[in-house]
Short mmCIF file of C-alpha atoms in Angstrom, two decimals:
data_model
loop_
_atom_site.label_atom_id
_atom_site.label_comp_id
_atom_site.label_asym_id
_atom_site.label_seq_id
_atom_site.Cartn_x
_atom_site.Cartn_y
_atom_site.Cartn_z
CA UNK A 1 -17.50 0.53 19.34
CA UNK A 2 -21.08 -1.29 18.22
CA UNK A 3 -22.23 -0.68 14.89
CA UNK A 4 -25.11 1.19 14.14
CA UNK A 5 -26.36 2.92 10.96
CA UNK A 6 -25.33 5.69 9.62
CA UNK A 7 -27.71 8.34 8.08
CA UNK A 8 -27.23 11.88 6.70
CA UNK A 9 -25.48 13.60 3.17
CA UNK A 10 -23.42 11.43 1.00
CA UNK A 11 -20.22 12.69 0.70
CA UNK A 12 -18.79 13.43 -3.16
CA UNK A 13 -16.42 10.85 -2.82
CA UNK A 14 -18.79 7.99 -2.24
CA UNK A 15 -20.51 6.00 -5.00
CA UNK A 16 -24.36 7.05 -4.73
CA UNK A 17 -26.59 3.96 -3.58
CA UNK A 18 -27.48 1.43 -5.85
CA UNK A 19 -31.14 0.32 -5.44
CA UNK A 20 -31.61 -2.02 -2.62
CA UNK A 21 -33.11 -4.79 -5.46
CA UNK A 22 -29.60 -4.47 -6.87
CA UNK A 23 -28.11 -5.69 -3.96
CA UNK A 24 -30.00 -7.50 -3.13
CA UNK A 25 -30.17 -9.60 -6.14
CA UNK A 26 -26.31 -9.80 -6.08
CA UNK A 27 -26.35 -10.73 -3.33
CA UNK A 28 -28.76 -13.83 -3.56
CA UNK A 29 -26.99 -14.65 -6.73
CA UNK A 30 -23.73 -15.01 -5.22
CA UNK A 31 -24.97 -16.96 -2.11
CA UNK A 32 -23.81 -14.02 -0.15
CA UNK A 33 -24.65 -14.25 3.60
CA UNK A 34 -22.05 -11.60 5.45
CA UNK A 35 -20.90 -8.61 4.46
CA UNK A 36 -17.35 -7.49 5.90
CA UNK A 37 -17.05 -3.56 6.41
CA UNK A 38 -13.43 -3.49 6.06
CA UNK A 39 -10.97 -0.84 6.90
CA UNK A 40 -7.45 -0.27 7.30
CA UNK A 41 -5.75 1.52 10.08
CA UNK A 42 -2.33 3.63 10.55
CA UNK A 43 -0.56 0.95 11.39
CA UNK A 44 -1.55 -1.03 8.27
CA UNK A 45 -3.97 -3.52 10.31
CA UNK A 46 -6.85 -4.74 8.51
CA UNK A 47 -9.91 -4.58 10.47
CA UNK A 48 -13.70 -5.36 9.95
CA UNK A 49 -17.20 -5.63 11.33
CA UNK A 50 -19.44 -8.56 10.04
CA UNK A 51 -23.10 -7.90 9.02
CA UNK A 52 -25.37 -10.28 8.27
CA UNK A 53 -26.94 -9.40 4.75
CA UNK A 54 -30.13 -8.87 5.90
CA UNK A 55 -29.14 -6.48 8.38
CA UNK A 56 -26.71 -5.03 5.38
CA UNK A 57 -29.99 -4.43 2.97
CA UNK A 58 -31.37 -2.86 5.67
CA UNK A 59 -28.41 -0.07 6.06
CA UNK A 60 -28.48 0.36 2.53
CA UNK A 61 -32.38 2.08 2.89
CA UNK A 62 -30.16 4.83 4.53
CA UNK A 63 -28.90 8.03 2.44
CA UNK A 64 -25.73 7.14 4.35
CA UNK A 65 -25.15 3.62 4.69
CA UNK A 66 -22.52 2.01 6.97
CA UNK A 67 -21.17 1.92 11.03
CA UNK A 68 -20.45 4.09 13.62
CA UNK A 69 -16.73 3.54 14.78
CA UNK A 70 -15.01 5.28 18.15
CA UNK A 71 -12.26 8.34 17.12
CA UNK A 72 -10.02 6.05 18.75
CA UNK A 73 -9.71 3.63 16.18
CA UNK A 74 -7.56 5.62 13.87
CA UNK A 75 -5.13 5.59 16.67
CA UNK A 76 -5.15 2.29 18.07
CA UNK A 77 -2.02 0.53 18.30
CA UNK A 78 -2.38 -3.02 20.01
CA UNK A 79 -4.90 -1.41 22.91
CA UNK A 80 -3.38 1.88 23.08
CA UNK A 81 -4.23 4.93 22.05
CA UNK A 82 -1.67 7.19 20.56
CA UNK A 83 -1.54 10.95 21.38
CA UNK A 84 -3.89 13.16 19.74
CA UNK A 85 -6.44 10.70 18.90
CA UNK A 86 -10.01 11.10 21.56
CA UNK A 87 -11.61 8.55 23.61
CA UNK A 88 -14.65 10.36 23.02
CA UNK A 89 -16.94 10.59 20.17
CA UNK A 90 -17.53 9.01 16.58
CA UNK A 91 -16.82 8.53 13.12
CA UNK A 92 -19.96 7.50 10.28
CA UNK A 93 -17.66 4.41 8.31
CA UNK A 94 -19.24 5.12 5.22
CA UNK A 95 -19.75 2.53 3.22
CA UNK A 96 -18.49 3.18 -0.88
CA UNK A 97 -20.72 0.82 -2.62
CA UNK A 98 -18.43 1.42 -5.50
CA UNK A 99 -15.69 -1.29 -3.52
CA UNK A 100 -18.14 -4.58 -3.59
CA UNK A 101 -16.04 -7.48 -4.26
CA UNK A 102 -17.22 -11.06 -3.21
CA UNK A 103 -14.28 -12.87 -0.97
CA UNK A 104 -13.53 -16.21 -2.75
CA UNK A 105 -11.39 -17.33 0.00
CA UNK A 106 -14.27 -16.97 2.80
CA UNK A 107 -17.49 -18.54 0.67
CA UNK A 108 -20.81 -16.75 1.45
CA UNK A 109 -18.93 -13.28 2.24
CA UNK A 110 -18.43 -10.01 0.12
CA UNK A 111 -16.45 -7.17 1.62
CA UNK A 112 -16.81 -3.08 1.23
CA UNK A 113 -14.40 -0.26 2.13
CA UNK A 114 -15.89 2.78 2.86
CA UNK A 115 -14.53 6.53 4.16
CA UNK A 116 -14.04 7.23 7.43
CA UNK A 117 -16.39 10.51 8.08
CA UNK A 118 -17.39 13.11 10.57
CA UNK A 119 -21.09 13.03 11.77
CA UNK A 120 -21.62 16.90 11.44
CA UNK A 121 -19.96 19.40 9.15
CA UNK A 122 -16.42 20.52 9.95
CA UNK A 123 -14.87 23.97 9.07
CA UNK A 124 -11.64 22.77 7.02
CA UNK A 125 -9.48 25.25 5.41
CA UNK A 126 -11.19 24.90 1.87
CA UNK A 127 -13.98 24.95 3.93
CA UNK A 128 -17.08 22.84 5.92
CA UNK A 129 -16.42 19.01 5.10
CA UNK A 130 -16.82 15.51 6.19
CA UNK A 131 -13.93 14.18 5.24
CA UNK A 132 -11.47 12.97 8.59
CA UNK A 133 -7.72 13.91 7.81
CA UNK A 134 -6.76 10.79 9.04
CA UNK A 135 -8.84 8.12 6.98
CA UNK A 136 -6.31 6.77 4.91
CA UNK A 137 -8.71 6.09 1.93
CA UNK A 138 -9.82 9.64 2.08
CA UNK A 139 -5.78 10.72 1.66
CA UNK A 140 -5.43 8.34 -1.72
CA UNK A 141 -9.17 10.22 -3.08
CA UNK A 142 -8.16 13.39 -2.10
CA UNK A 143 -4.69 13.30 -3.59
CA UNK A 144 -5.70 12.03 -7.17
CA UNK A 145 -8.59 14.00 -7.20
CA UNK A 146 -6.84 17.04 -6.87
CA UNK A 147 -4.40 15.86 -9.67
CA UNK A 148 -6.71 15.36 -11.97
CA UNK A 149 -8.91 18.95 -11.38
CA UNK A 150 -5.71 20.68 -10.89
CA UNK A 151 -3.63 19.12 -13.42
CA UNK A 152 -5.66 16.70 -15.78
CA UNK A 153 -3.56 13.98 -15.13
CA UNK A 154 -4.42 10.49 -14.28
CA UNK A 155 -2.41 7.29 -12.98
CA UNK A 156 -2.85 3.77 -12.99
CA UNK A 157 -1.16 1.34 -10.55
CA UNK A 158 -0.26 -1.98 -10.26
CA UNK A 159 1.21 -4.33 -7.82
CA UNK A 160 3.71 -6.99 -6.86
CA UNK A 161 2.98 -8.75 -3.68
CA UNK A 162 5.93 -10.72 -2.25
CA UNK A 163 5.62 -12.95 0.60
CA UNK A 164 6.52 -15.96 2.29
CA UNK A 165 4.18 -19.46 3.46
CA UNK A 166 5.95 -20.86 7.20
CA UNK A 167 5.11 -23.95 8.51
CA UNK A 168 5.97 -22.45 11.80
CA UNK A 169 6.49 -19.04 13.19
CA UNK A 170 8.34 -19.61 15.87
CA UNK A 171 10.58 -21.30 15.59
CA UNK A 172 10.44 -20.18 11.66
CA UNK A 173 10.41 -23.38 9.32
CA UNK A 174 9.36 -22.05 5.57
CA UNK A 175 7.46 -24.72 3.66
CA UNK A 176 10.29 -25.29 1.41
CA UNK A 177 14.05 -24.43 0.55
CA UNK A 178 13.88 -23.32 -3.24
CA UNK A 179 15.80 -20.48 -5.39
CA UNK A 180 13.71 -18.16 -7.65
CA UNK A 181 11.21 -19.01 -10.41
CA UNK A 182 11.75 -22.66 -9.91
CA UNK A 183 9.56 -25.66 -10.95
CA UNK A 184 10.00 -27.85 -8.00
CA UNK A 185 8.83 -24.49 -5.84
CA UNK A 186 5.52 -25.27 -6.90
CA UNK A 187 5.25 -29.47 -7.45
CA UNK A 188 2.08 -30.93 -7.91
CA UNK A 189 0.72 -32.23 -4.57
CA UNK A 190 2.42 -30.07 -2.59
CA UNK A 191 0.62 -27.93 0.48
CA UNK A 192 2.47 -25.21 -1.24
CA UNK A 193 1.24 -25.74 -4.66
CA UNK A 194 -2.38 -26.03 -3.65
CA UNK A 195 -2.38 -22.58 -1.88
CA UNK A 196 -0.80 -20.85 -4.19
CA UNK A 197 -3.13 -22.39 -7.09
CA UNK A 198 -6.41 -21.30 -4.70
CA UNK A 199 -4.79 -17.73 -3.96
CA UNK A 200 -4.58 -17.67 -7.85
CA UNK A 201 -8.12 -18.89 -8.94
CA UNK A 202 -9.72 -16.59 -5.42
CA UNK A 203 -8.16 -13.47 -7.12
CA UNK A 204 -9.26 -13.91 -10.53
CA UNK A 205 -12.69 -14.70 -9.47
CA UNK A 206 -13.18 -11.64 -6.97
CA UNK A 207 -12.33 -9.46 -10.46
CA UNK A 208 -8.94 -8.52 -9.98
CA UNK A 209 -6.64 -9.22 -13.09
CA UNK A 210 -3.82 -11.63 -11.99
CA UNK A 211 -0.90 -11.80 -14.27
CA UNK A 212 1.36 -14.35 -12.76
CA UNK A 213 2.59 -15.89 -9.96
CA UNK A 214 6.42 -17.30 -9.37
CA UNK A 215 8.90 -18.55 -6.35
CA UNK A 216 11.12 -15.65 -4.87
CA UNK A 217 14.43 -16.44 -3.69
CA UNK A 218 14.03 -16.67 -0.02
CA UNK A 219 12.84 -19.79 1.72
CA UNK A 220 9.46 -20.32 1.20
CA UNK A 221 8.69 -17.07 -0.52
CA UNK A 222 6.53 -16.06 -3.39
CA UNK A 223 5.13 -13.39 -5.43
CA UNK A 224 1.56 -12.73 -7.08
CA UNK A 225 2.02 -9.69 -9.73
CA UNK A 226 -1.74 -8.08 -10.36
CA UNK A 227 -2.70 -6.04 -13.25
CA UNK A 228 -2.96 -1.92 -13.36
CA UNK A 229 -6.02 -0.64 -11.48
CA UNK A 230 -6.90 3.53 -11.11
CA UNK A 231 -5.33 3.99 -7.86
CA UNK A 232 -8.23 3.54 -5.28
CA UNK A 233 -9.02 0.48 -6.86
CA UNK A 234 -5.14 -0.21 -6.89
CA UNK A 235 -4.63 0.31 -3.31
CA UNK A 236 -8.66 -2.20 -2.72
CA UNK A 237 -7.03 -4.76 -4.61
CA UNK A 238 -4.04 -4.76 -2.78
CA UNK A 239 -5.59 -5.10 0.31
CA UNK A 240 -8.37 -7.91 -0.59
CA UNK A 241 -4.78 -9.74 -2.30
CA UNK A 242 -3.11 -9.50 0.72
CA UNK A 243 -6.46 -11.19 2.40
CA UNK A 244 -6.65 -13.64 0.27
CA UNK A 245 -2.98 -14.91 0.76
CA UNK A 246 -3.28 -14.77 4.30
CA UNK A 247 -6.66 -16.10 4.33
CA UNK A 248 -5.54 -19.38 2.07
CA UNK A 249 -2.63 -19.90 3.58
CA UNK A 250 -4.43 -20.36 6.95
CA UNK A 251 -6.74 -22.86 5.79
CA UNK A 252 -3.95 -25.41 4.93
CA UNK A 253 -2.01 -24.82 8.42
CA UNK A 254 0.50 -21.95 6.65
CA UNK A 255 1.24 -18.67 7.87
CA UNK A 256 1.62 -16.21 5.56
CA UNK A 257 3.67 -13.32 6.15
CA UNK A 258 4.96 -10.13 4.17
CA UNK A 259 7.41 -9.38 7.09
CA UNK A 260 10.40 -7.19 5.70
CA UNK A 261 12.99 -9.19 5.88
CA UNK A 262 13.12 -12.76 8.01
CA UNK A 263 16.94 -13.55 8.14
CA UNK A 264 19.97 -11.53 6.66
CA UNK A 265 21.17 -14.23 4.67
CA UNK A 266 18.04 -14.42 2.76
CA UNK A 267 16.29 -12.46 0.43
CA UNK A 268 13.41 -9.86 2.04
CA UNK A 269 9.76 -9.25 0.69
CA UNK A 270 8.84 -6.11 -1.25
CA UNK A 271 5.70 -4.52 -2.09
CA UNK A 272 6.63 -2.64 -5.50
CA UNK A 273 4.76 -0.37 -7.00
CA UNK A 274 4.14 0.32 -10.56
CA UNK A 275 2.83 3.91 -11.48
CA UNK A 276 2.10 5.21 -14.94
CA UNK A 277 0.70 8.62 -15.46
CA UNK A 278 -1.19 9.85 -18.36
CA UNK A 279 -2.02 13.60 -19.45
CA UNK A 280 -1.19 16.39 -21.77
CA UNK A 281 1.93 18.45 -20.89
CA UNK A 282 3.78 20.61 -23.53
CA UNK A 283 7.54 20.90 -23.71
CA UNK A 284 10.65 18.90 -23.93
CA UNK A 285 11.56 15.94 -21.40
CA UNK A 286 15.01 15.86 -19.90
CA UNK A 287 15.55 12.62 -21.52
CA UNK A 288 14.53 10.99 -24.48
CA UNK A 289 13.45 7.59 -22.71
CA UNK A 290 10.07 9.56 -22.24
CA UNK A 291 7.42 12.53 -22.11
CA UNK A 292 7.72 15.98 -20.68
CA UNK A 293 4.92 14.54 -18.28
CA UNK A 294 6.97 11.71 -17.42
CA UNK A 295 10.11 13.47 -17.20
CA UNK A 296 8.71 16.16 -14.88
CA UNK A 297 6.70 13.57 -12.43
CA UNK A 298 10.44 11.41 -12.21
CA UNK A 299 11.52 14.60 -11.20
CA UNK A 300 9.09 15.08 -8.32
CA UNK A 301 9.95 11.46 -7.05
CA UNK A 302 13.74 12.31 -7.17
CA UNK A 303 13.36 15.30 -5.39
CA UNK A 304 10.14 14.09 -2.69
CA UNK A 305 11.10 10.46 -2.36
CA UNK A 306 13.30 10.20 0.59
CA UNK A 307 10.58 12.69 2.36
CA UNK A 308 7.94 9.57 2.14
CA UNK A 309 9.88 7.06 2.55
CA UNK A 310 8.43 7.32 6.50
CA UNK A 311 4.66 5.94 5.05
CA UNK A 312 6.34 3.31 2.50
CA UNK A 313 9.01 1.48 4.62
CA UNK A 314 7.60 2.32 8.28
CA UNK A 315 9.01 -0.08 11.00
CA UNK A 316 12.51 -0.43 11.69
CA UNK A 317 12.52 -4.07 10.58
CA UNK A 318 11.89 -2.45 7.13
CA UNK A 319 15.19 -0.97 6.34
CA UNK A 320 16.67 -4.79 6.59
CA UNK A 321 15.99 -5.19 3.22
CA UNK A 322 16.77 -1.84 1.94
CA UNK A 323 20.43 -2.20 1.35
CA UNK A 324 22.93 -1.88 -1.54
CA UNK A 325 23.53 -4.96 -2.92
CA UNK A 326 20.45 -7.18 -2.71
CA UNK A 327 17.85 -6.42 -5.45
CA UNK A 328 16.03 -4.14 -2.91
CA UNK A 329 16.82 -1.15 -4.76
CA UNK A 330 19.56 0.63 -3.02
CA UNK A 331 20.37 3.55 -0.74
CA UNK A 332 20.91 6.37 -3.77
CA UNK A 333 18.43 8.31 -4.93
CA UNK A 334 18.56 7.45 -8.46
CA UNK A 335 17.00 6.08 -11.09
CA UNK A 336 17.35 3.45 -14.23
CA UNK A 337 16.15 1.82 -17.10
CA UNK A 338 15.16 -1.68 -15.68
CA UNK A 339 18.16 -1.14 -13.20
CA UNK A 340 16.70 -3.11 -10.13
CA UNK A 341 19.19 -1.66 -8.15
CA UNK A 342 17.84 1.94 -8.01
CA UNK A 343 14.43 3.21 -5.71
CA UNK A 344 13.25 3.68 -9.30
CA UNK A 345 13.31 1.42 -12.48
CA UNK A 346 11.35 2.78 -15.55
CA UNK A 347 10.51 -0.29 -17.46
CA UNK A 348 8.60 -0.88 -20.72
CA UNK A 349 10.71 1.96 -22.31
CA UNK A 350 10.27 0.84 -26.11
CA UNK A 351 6.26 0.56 -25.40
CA UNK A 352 4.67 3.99 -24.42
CA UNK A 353 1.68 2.58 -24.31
CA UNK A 354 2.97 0.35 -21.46
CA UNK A 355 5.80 2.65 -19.71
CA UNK A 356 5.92 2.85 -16.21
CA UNK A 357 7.99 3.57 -13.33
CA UNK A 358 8.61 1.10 -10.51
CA UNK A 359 9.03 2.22 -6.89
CA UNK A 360 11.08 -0.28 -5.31
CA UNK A 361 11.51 1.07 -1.58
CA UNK A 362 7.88 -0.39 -0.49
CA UNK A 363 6.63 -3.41 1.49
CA UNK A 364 4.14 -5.02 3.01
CA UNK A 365 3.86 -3.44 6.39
CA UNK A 366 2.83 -0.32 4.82
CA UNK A 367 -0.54 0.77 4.79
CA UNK A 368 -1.57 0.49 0.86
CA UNK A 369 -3.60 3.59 0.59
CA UNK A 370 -0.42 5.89 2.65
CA UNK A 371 2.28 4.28 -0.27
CA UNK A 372 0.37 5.12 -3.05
CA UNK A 373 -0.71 8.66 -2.07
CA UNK A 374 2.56 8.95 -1.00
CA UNK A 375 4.11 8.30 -3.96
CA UNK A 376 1.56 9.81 -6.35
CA UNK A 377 2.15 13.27 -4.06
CA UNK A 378 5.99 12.94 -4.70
CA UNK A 379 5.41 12.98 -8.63
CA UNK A 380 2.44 15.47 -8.56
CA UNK A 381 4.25 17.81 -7.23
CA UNK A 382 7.08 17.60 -9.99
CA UNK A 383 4.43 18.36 -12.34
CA UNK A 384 2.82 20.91 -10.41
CA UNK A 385 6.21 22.52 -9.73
CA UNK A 386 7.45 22.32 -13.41
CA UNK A 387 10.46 20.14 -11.91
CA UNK A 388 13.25 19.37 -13.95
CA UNK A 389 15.00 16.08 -14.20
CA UNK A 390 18.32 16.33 -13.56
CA UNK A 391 19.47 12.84 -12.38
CA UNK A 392 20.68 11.16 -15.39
CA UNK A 393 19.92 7.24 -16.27
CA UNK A 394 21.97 4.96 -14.18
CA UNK A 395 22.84 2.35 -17.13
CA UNK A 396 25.71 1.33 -15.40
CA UNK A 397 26.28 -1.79 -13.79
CA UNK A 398 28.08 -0.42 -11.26
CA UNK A 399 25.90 0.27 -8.25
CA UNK A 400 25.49 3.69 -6.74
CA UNK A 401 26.89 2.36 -3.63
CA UNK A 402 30.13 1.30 -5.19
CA UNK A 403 30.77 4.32 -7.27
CA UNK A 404 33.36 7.27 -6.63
CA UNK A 405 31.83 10.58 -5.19
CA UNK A 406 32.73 11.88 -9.10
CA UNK A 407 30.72 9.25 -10.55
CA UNK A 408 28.00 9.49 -8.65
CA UNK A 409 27.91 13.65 -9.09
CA UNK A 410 28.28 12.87 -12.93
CA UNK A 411 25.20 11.06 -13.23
CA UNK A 412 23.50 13.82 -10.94
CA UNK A 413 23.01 11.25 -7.93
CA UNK A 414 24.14 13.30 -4.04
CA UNK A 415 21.24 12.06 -2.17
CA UNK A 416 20.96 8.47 0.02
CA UNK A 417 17.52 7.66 1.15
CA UNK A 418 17.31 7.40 4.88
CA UNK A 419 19.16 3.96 6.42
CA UNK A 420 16.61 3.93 9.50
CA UNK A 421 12.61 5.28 10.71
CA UNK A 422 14.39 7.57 12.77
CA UNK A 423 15.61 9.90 9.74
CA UNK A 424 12.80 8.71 7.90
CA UNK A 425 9.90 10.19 10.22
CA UNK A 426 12.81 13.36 9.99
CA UNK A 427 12.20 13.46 6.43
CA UNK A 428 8.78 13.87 6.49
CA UNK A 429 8.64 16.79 9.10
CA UNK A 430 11.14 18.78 7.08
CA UNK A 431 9.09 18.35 3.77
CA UNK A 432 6.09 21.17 4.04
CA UNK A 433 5.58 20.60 0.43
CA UNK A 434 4.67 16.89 1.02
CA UNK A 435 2.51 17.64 3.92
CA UNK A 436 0.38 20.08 2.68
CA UNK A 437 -0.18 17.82 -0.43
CA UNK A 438 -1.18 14.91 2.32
CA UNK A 439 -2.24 17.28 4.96
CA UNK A 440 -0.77 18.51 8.08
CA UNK A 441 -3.13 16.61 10.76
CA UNK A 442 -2.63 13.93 8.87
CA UNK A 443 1.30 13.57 8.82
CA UNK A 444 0.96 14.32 12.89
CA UNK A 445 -1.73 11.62 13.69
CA UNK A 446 0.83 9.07 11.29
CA UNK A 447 3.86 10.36 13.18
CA UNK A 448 1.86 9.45 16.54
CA UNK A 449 0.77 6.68 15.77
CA UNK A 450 4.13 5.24 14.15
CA UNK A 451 5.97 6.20 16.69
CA UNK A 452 4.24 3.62 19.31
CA UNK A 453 3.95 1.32 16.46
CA UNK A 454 7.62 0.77 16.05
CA UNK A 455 8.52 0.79 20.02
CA UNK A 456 5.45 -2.25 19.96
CA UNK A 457 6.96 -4.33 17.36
CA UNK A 458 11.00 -3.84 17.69
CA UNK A 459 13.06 -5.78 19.97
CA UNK A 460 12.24 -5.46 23.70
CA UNK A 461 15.08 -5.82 26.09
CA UNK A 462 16.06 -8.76 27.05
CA UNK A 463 13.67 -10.41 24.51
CA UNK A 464 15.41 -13.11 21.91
CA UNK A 465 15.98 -11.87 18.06
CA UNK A 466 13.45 -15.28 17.30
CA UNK A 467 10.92 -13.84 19.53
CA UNK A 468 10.44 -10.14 17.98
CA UNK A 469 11.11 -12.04 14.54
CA UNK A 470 7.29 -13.79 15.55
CA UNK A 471 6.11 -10.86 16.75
CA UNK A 472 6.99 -9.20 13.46
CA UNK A 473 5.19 -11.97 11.32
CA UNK A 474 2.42 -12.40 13.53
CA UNK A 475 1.62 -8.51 13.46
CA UNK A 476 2.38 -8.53 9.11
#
């Protein structure tokens, strides 16, 4: 798995090289000394190669500049390979020089992502290509590209990252018992204070918009809210975030950890999603609380939703927090005007300009690029399939969960989102719509590779409920 260059066509969906001098002045500028070729894998694990800069500049001379990475590595879960993934041959990492951000929380480093590409032409069924099915960055491109030739519509995305600082993992000891949006969550001198400050000032200074940052109401948990991005750039941020907090957090003695759900008496750790979508689209919406476009892409997520659900929530530790009852968004495929207790909220009503829909059944172990094509597919397709809504606004403070059969049907809602992976992962096979909008070979390389994923990180026989907890946060 050494790196070497990478020469040969640059793909469409990669940023054309910037003059070496550009770089190269950046770089200097910055007091840049390593560059870290990120990626990030099936089983949402960040990993990276580090380059020394002058090695970097000297890639960059190349029509196609990055590393050469084993096939395996799309399918590596802890040092296995899952099924259908080879032993043999390569991938180019291309680098996209479009993804340069400089990493506040390691000084003298900058980090790409790139797309994950085949050395010779392949025949695909639109025909010869690059591109790998399985790059997950390559997935997000694809889908919003095709949205926007297809459809002329356009999304942005924004994030809320919730997590939680331990002093220890095992046994787990949070830095602090607090309740939500506190003061004395974040007092002055704290070790808890200070990271969350540096997190804060690392974020803004790598360019991405941060727009607060609060206590949660578990022990020891937090959340950083970051501004709307297109959704590449979304799904970047989110990653380099998610660094960052791990990153700072390690440098005072804290563990970081955006682990599901910790304890059952607590409150779990979300990853939500905020989508709004922009285009033209004649007709009349099913409600009045927005457009036709709108209406027709809620549509797509009520109908597609539960068929993702596999890529958004995918170990079994995830469904711990998705229950009826908590904040986590329920069970019932439904939807609400800042109702936090449906899979969807559609908030910012009064401000079009502003309106967007929040996917609540997301968190942290999912792979960021996977969740937002996922979700993006799930709306596109409403729009591409003229859907109609025909779930009504859940206003009601009653919860889905607690209604009558005839209260539910009145308000259009039949469908619960599935309790475990197991029906999840069923979801997704039974959905050919969804998988031809993410691709076939890739749904089957995910379903592989998930599949050893969750028998790696659930409970083992015999094994203690603290020990697969640590497992759990030491993997997320």
């Amino acid at each position: 798995m050494t790196s070497y260059s990478v020469i040969g066509q640059c793909p469409q969906n990669v940023s054309p090289p910037k003059p070496y001098q550009d770089f190269a002045s950046l770089f200097g500028a910055h007091g840049v000394r390593y560059i870290r070729i990120q990626w990030v894998d099936l089983n949402n694990q960040v990993r990276c190669r580090f380059l020394p800069v002058s090695y970097f500049l000297k890639l960059l001379e190349s029509e196609r500049p990055g590393v050469t990475l084993a096939k395996a590595t799309l399918g590596l879960v802890v040092l296995q390979v899952a099924p259908g993934f080879s032993h043999v041959g390569e991938y180019n990492y291309v680098v996209d020089l479009s993804s340069f951000r400089l990493c506040s929380y390691a000084p003298g480093h900058a980090v790409f992502f790139g797309f994950f590409q085949e050395q010779v032409l392949v025949p695909r069924p639109s025909g010869p290509s690059f591109e790998v099915p399985c790059c997950p960055r390559t997935v997000l491109s694809r889908v919003v590209r095709d949205a926007v030739e297809e459809l002329g519509i356009q999304f942005l995305v924004g994030m809320e990252i919730e997590f939680i600082l331990l002093k220890s993992v095992n046994p787990l000891v949070p830095v602090n018992d607090h309740q939500f949006s506190t003061a004395i969550a974040v007092a002055t001198g704290t070790v808890e204070a200070r990271v969350l400050e540096e997190i804060a000032d690392a974020i803004q200074v790598d360019g991405i918009e941060l727009q607060m940052y609060h206590s949660e109401g578990a022990p020891g948990q937090y959340e950083v809210v970051t501004g709307p991005m297109s959704p590449l750039q979304a799904a970047d941020a989110l990653v380099h975030t998610r660094e960052t907090i791990y990153n700072i957090a390690s440098k005072h003695g804290l563990r970081a950890t955006f682990a599901p759900r910790l304890a059952l008496d607590s409150c779990g750790s979300g990853a939500h999603m905020h989508v709004s979508v922009q285009g033209e689209r004649p007709g009349t919406p099913a409600s009045e609380l927005m457009t036709p476009l709108e209406s027709a892409f809620l549509a797509g997520l009520m109908h597609h939703l539960p068929s993702v659900i596999a890529l958004t929530l995918p170990l079994s530790a995830s469904y711990a927090r998705m229950l009826d009852g908590i904040w986590s968004g329920g069970t019932w495929l439904c939807w609400g005007v800042d109702n936090r207790e449906t899979p969807v909220r559609l908030t910012k009503v009064s401000t079009p300009s502003s309106r967007n829909f929040e996917i609540r059944p997301i968190d942290g172990t999912s792979n960021p690029y996977l969740a937002v094509a996922a979700v993006l597919a799930c709306g596109i397709l409403g729009v591409r399939d003229d859907r109609a809504l025909t779930i009504k606004n859940c206003d009601t403070n009653t919860l889905a969960a607690e209604m009558t059969v005839e209260e539910r049907a009145a308000l259009g809602i039949t469908t619960r989102l599935p309790l475990n992976i197991g029906e999840a992962k069923q979801n997704l096979v039974a959905d050919d719509a969804i998988k031809d909008m993410l691709g076939p070979e890739f749904v089957e390389g995910f379903l592989h590779v998930n599949e050893m994923l969750v028998k790696a990180i659930d409970r083992r026989e015999g094994e203690s409920e603290a020990e697969a907890v640590a497992r759990l946060v030491e993997n997320y």
